[in-house]
């Protein structure tokens, strides 16, 4: 029996590509080519330098990935699986880059597209889609992450205006955003506001000394007697349904992105295991190494199948929030386990930025807890199974 040929892509093991349309495959390949040319040669250095390459924003806009799953206003209007595959490739390069695109499209742009006025859409969406402007999404606070209902940021009416006070924490893109979608308590419940950079009383400070998502901007937003016109209010959003609907959009991208991070780790490890010689043969020929590789490939394939399945449900508009929780909980957990296991195969070389697994592992530690911690998603699944809410 002739020896089997080595797979170039660990996802080929289950022929995931056969589940995709030609258009979806072409979109994925186009995003992958862009990243190979513009990001992969530099991402290790950007991570080490804690540098976000802002010049990529208009290039990503030209590529069509900013708000690509939204319709109109300069957005591409692609299907959910196409958007997911773009997120897969972006996170295969680095979680920080996928975070930028996810926050721009699924949080900032989606909040405006879903809940904004026509004037707000016309003003911001074409610029955000082109990467000419950058957006952020202010929900999490220093003392309230998993429990946004108790947020302290508050907006009160003053004639036809609003006065905004408070702060937001761990905000991706915050330090470079041209417009922030900010959620605040009001006399009418939680409402959303668009706050442009330069508005008096609105300042940002970047969070330093991060060990994760270093090639991404993470910031704190500060609001001190910020006066906003009535037109800054997102008229369609009232209560937590507004921000939570945006988070579900972003979490969908994450469950695909995690597959990309896991795939990149396993690809790098397969290459290394073929070239690393110990005891007279490549370490890929040892049983213990092959068991690790096989177990990781199984986990990765299952995560990819889950992502595509949930994408098809989303395209049929039948995807439920608890199903998104299943996807994020499972796929991030599996990707993180793959990244850590790949590091062991690489040995001491695994701690070098020359290889991607430990960089991915560090990034995934943030992905594990942002936009819903693993504990909260576990409780969301438990709620769906039992009908009992265990949040309080």
Coordinates of C-alpha atoms in Angstrom, one line a residue:
X1 CA 0.0 0.0 0.0
X2 CA 1.6 3.3 -1.0
X3 CA 2.2 5.9 1.8
X4 CA -0.5 8.5 2.2
X5 CA 0.3 12.0 1.0
X6 CA 0.6 14.6 3.7
X7 CA -2.3 17.0 3.9
X8 CA -1.3 20.6 3.2
X9 CA -4.3 21.9 5.2
X10 CA -5.4 20.0 8.3
X11 CA -9.0 20.9 7.4
X12 CA -8.6 18.8 4.3
X13 CA -8.9 15.7 6.5
X14 CA -12.7 16.2 6.6
X15 CA -12.9 18.0 3.2
X16 CA -14.5 21.1 4.7
X17 CA -14.1 22.9 1.4
X18 CA -16.7 20.5 -0.2
X19 CA -19.3 22.1 2.0
X20 CA -18.7 25.6 0.5
X21 CA -19.8 27.3 -2.7
X22 CA -17.3 28.4 -5.3
X23 CA -17.9 32.0 -4.3
X24 CA -17.2 31.3 -0.6
X25 CA -14.0 29.5 -1.5
X26 CA -12.9 32.4 -3.7
X27 CA -13.6 35.0 -0.9
X28 CA -11.6 32.9 1.5
X29 CA -8.7 32.5 -0.9
X30 CA -8.7 36.3 -1.7
X31 CA -8.6 37.2 2.0
X32 CA -5.8 34.6 2.6
X33 CA -3.7 36.0 -0.3
X34 CA -4.0 39.6 1.1
X35 CA -2.9 38.4 4.5
X36 CA 0.0 36.4 3.1
X37 CA 1.3 39.5 1.3
X38 CA 0.5 42.3 3.8
X39 CA 0.3 40.8 7.3
X40 CA 2.1 37.5 7.8
X41 CA 5.6 38.9 7.1
X42 CA 5.2 41.5 9.8
X43 CA 2.8 40.1 12.4
X44 CA 5.4 38.7 14.8
X45 CA 7.2 42.0 15.0
X46 CA 3.9 43.9 15.4
X47 CA 3.0 41.6 18.2
X48 CA 6.3 42.1 19.9
X49 CA 6.2 45.9 19.4
X50 CA 2.5 46.1 20.5
X51 CA 1.8 47.8 17.2
X52 CA -1.5 48.0 15.3
X53 CA -1.0 48.8 11.6
X54 CA -3.7 51.4 11.2
X55 CA -2.7 51.9 7.5
X56 CA -4.3 48.5 6.9
X57 CA -7.8 49.9 7.5
X58 CA -8.4 51.4 4.0
X59 CA -6.8 48.3 2.5
X60 CA -9.2 46.1 4.4
X61 CA -12.0 48.4 3.2
X62 CA -10.9 48.0 -0.4
X63 CA -10.8 44.2 0.1
X64 CA -14.4 44.5 1.1
X65 CA -14.3 42.8 4.6
X66 CA -15.4 45.8 6.7
X67 CA -19.1 45.2 7.4
X68 CA -19.1 42.7 4.6
X69 CA -22.2 40.8 5.8
X70 CA -24.3 44.0 5.9
X71 CA -26.4 45.3 3.0
X72 CA -26.2 48.8 1.4
X73 CA -24.2 51.9 2.3
X74 CA -21.0 50.6 0.6
X75 CA -21.1 47.2 2.3
X76 CA -20.6 44.0 0.3
X77 CA -23.7 42.1 1.5
X78 CA -22.2 38.7 1.5
X79 CA -23.6 35.6 3.2
X80 CA -22.8 34.6 6.8
X81 CA -20.5 31.8 5.8
X82 CA -18.5 34.0 3.6
X83 CA -18.1 36.5 6.4
X84 CA -17.1 33.7 8.8
X85 CA -14.5 32.4 6.4
X86 CA -13.0 35.9 6.1
X87 CA -12.8 35.9 10.0
X88 CA -11.2 32.5 9.9
X89 CA -8.4 33.7 7.6
X90 CA -8.0 37.0 9.6
X91 CA -7.6 35.2 12.9
X92 CA -5.3 32.6 11.3
X93 CA -3.0 35.6 10.8
X94 CA -3.7 37.1 14.2
X95 CA -6.6 37.5 16.6
X96 CA -5.9 41.2 16.9
X97 CA -6.6 41.7 13.2
X98 CA -9.8 39.7 13.3
X99 CA -10.8 41.7 16.4
X100 CA -10.4 45.0 14.5
X101 CA -12.5 43.8 11.6
X102 CA -15.1 42.3 13.9
X103 CA -15.5 45.4 16.0
X104 CA -15.6 47.6 13.0
X105 CA -18.3 45.6 11.2
X106 CA -20.2 43.5 13.7
X107 CA -20.3 46.0 16.6
X108 CA -19.8 49.6 15.3
X109 CA -21.3 49.3 11.9
X110 CA -24.0 46.8 12.8
X111 CA -25.2 49.0 15.7
X112 CA -25.6 51.9 13.3
X113 CA -27.1 49.7 10.5
X114 CA -29.6 48.0 12.8
X115 CA -30.5 50.7 15.3
X116 CA -29.5 54.0 13.7
X117 CA -31.4 56.8 11.9
X118 CA -31.1 57.2 8.2
X119 CA -28.9 60.3 8.7
X120 CA -26.6 58.3 11.0
X121 CA -26.3 55.5 8.4
X122 CA -25.6 57.9 5.6
X123 CA -23.0 59.8 7.6
X124 CA -21.0 56.8 9.0
X125 CA -21.5 53.5 7.2
X126 CA -19.9 54.3 3.8
X127 CA -16.8 55.7 5.5
X128 CA -16.6 52.8 8.0
X129 CA -17.0 50.3 5.1
X130 CA -14.2 52.0 3.2
X131 CA -11.9 52.1 6.2
X132 CA -11.8 55.9 5.9
X133 CA -13.2 56.0 9.5
X134 CA -12.8 53.6 12.4
X135 CA -15.4 52.7 14.9
X136 CA -15.5 51.2 18.4
X137 CA -18.2 49.8 20.7
X138 CA -18.5 51.0 24.3
X139 CA -20.4 48.5 26.5
X140 CA -18.0 47.0 29.1
X141 CA -17.1 49.0 32.1
X142 CA -14.3 48.7 34.7
X143 CA -16.7 47.1 37.2
X144 CA -19.3 45.6 34.9
X145 CA -18.3 43.2 32.2
X146 CA -20.6 40.1 32.3
X147 CA -23.4 42.2 33.9
X148 CA -24.0 45.2 31.6
X149 CA -27.4 45.8 33.1
X150 CA -25.7 47.4 36.1
X151 CA -23.6 49.8 34.0
X152 CA -22.8 53.1 35.7
X153 CA -22.4 55.3 32.5
X154 CA -25.4 57.5 32.4
X155 CA -27.0 60.0 30.0
X156 CA -29.5 62.5 31.1
X157 CA -31.6 64.9 29.1
X158 CA -30.8 68.6 29.0
X159 CA -33.4 70.3 26.8
X160 CA -32.9 68.8 23.4
X161 CA -29.4 67.5 24.2
X162 CA -28.0 64.7 26.3
X163 CA -25.2 64.9 28.9
X164 CA -23.1 61.7 29.1
X165 CA -20.9 60.7 32.1
X166 CA -19.0 57.5 32.8
X167 CA -16.3 55.3 31.5
X168 CA -15.9 52.1 29.4
X169 CA -13.0 49.6 29.6
X170 CA -11.3 47.0 27.4
X171 CA -12.6 48.7 24.2
X172 CA -11.0 47.4 21.0
X173 CA -10.1 50.3 18.5
X174 CA -11.0 52.8 21.2
X175 CA -7.8 54.9 21.0
X176 CA -8.1 55.3 17.2
X177 CA -11.8 55.3 16.7
X178 CA -13.4 58.2 14.9
X179 CA -16.8 57.3 16.3
X180 CA -17.8 55.3 19.4
X181 CA -21.1 53.6 19.9
X182 CA -21.7 54.1 23.6
X183 CA -24.3 52.5 25.8
X184 CA -25.6 54.3 28.8
X185 CA -28.4 54.2 31.4
X186 CA -31.1 56.7 30.9
X187 CA -34.5 57.4 32.4
X188 CA -35.9 55.3 29.5
X189 CA -33.5 52.3 30.2
X190 CA -30.3 51.5 28.3
X191 CA -29.8 53.6 25.1
X192 CA -27.1 53.9 22.6
X193 CA -25.3 57.1 21.4
X194 CA -22.8 57.9 18.7
X195 CA -20.0 59.9 20.1
X196 CA -17.5 61.3 17.5
X197 CA -13.8 61.7 18.4
X198 CA -13.1 65.3 19.4
X199 CA -16.4 65.8 21.2
X200 CA -15.5 68.0 24.3
X201 CA -15.3 65.8 27.4
X202 CA -14.7 62.6 25.5
X203 CA -11.1 61.2 25.9
X204 CA -9.4 57.8 25.6
X205 CA -6.4 56.2 27.1
X206 CA -4.8 53.0 25.7
X207 CA -4.2 50.0 27.9
X208 CA -0.5 49.1 28.0
X209 CA 1.6 46.1 29.1
X210 CA -0.8 43.6 27.6
X211 CA 0.4 40.0 27.2
X212 CA -2.4 39.3 24.7
X213 CA -3.8 40.9 21.6
X214 CA -0.7 43.0 21.4
X215 CA -1.2 43.8 17.7
X216 CA -4.5 45.5 18.6
X217 CA -5.5 48.7 20.2
X218 CA -7.4 48.3 23.5
X219 CA -8.5 51.4 25.4
X220 CA -10.5 53.0 28.1
X221 CA -13.1 55.6 27.2
X222 CA -13.8 58.5 29.5
X223 CA -16.9 60.8 29.4
X224 CA -17.0 63.9 31.5
X225 CA -20.1 66.0 31.0
X226 CA -20.1 65.2 27.3
X227 CA -22.9 67.2 25.6
X228 CA -24.5 65.3 22.7
X229 CA -27.3 66.6 20.4
X230 CA -30.5 64.6 20.2
X231 CA -29.4 63.3 16.8
X232 CA -26.6 61.3 18.5
X233 CA -29.2 58.9 20.0
X234 CA -29.6 55.5 18.2
X235 CA -33.4 55.8 17.9
X236 CA -34.1 52.1 17.3
X237 CA -32.4 50.6 20.3
X238 CA -34.0 50.5 23.7
X239 CA -32.9 48.3 26.5
X240 CA -30.1 45.6 26.5
X241 CA -31.6 44.0 23.3
X242 CA -29.7 46.6 21.3
X243 CA -26.1 45.9 22.5
X244 CA -26.7 42.2 22.9
X245 CA -27.9 41.8 19.3
X246 CA -24.6 43.4 18.3
X247 CA -22.6 41.1 20.5
X248 CA -24.2 38.1 18.8
X249 CA -23.0 39.3 15.5
X250 CA -19.5 39.6 16.8
X251 CA -19.5 36.2 18.5
X252 CA -20.5 34.6 15.3
X253 CA -17.3 35.9 13.7
X254 CA -15.3 34.6 16.7
X255 CA -16.5 31.0 16.3
X256 CA -15.1 31.0 12.8
X257 CA -12.0 33.0 13.8
X258 CA -11.0 30.5 16.4
X259 CA -10.9 27.7 13.8
X260 CA -8.5 29.9 11.9
X261 CA -6.2 30.3 14.9
X262 CA -6.3 26.5 15.5
X263 CA -5.6 25.7 11.9
X264 CA -2.6 28.1 11.7
X265 CA -1.1 26.5 14.9
X266 CA -1.6 23.0 13.5
X267 CA -0.2 23.9 10.1
X268 CA 2.9 25.4 11.6
X269 CA 3.3 22.4 13.9
X270 CA 3.0 19.9 11.0
X271 CA 5.7 21.7 9.1
X272 CA 8.0 21.8 12.1
X273 CA 7.4 18.1 13.0
X274 CA 8.5 17.1 9.5
X275 CA 11.7 19.1 9.6
X276 CA 12.8 18.5 13.2
X277 CA 15.1 15.5 13.4
X278 CA 15.5 13.6 16.7
X279 CA 17.0 10.1 17.1
X280 CA 17.6 9.9 13.4
X281 CA 14.1 10.7 12.1
X282 CA 11.6 13.5 12.0
X283 CA 9.5 13.8 15.1
X284 CA 6.4 13.5 13.0
X285 CA 7.3 9.8 12.7
X286 CA 7.0 9.2 16.4
X287 CA 3.8 7.7 17.8
X288 CA 3.3 10.2 20.6
X289 CA 3.7 13.1 18.2
X290 CA 1.2 11.6 15.7
X291 CA -1.3 11.0 18.5
X292 CA -1.1 14.7 19.4
X293 CA -1.5 15.7 15.8
X294 CA -4.4 13.4 15.2
X295 CA -6.3 14.5 18.3
X296 CA -5.8 18.1 17.3
X297 CA -7.0 17.5 13.8
X298 CA -10.1 15.8 15.1
X299 CA -10.9 18.8 17.4
X300 CA -10.2 21.3 14.6
X301 CA -12.4 19.4 12.1
X302 CA -15.3 19.2 14.5
X303 CA -15.0 22.9 15.2
X304 CA -15.0 23.8 11.5
X305 CA -18.0 21.6 10.9
X306 CA -19.8 23.3 13.7
X307 CA -18.9 26.8 12.4
X308 CA -20.2 26.0 8.9
X309 CA -23.4 24.5 10.2
X310 CA -24.1 27.5 12.4
X311 CA -23.3 29.7 9.4
X312 CA -26.0 28.0 7.3
X313 CA -28.5 28.4 10.2
X314 CA -27.7 32.1 10.2
X315 CA -28.2 32.4 6.5
X316 CA -31.6 30.8 7.0
X317 CA -32.3 33.3 9.8
X318 CA -32.9 30.5 12.3
X319 CA -29.7 30.8 14.4
X320 CA -30.5 31.2 18.1
X321 CA -28.4 33.0 20.7
X322 CA -27.7 29.8 22.6
X323 CA -26.4 28.2 19.5
X324 CA -23.9 31.0 19.0
X325 CA -22.9 30.4 22.7
X326 CA -22.3 26.7 21.8
X327 CA -20.1 27.8 18.9
X328 CA -18.0 30.3 20.8
X329 CA -17.7 28.2 23.9
X330 CA -16.6 25.1 22.0
X331 CA -14.4 26.6 19.2
X332 CA -12.4 29.0 21.4
X333 CA -11.9 26.3 24.0
X334 CA -10.7 23.8 21.3
X335 CA -8.5 26.3 19.5
X336 CA -6.8 27.3 22.8
X337 CA -6.1 23.6 23.6
X338 CA -4.7 23.1 20.1
X339 CA -2.4 26.2 20.5
X340 CA -1.1 24.9 23.8
X341 CA -0.5 21.4 22.5
X342 CA 1.2 22.6 19.4
X343 CA 3.6 24.5 21.7
X344 CA 4.7 21.3 23.3
X345 CA 5.5 19.7 19.9
X346 CA 7.7 22.7 19.1
X347 CA 9.6 22.3 22.3
X348 CA 11.8 25.3 23.3
X349 CA 11.2 26.8 19.8
X350 CA 7.6 27.1 20.7
X351 CA 8.2 30.1 22.9
X352 CA 9.7 32.1 20.0
X353 CA 7.7 34.5 17.9
X354 CA 9.2 32.8 14.9
X355 CA 6.4 30.3 15.3
X356 CA 2.8 31.2 15.8
X357 CA 1.3 28.8 18.4
X358 CA 2.2 30.6 21.6
X359 CA 1.2 34.0 20.0
X360 CA -2.1 32.4 19.2
X361 CA -2.4 30.9 22.6
X362 CA -1.8 34.3 24.3
X363 CA -4.4 36.0 22.0
X364 CA -6.9 33.3 22.6
X365 CA -6.7 33.8 26.3
X366 CA -8.4 37.2 25.6
X367 CA -10.8 35.7 23.1
X368 CA -11.9 33.2 25.7
X369 CA -13.2 35.9 28.0
X370 CA -14.3 38.8 25.7
X371 CA -17.7 39.1 24.2
X372 CA -19.0 36.6 26.8
X373 CA -16.7 34.6 29.1
X374 CA -16.7 30.8 28.8
X375 CA -18.6 30.7 32.1
X376 CA -21.4 33.0 30.8
X377 CA -21.7 31.0 27.6
X378 CA -21.8 27.8 29.6
X379 CA -24.7 29.3 31.6
X380 CA -26.5 30.4 28.4
X381 CA -26.3 26.8 27.2
X382 CA -27.5 25.6 30.6
X383 CA -30.4 28.0 30.5
X384 CA -31.4 26.7 27.1
X385 CA -31.3 23.1 28.4
X386 CA -33.1 23.6 31.7
X387 CA -35.2 26.7 31.4
X388 CA -33.5 27.9 34.6
X389 CA -31.5 31.2 34.6
X390 CA -28.4 30.8 36.8
X391 CA -26.9 34.2 36.2
X392 CA -27.9 35.6 39.6

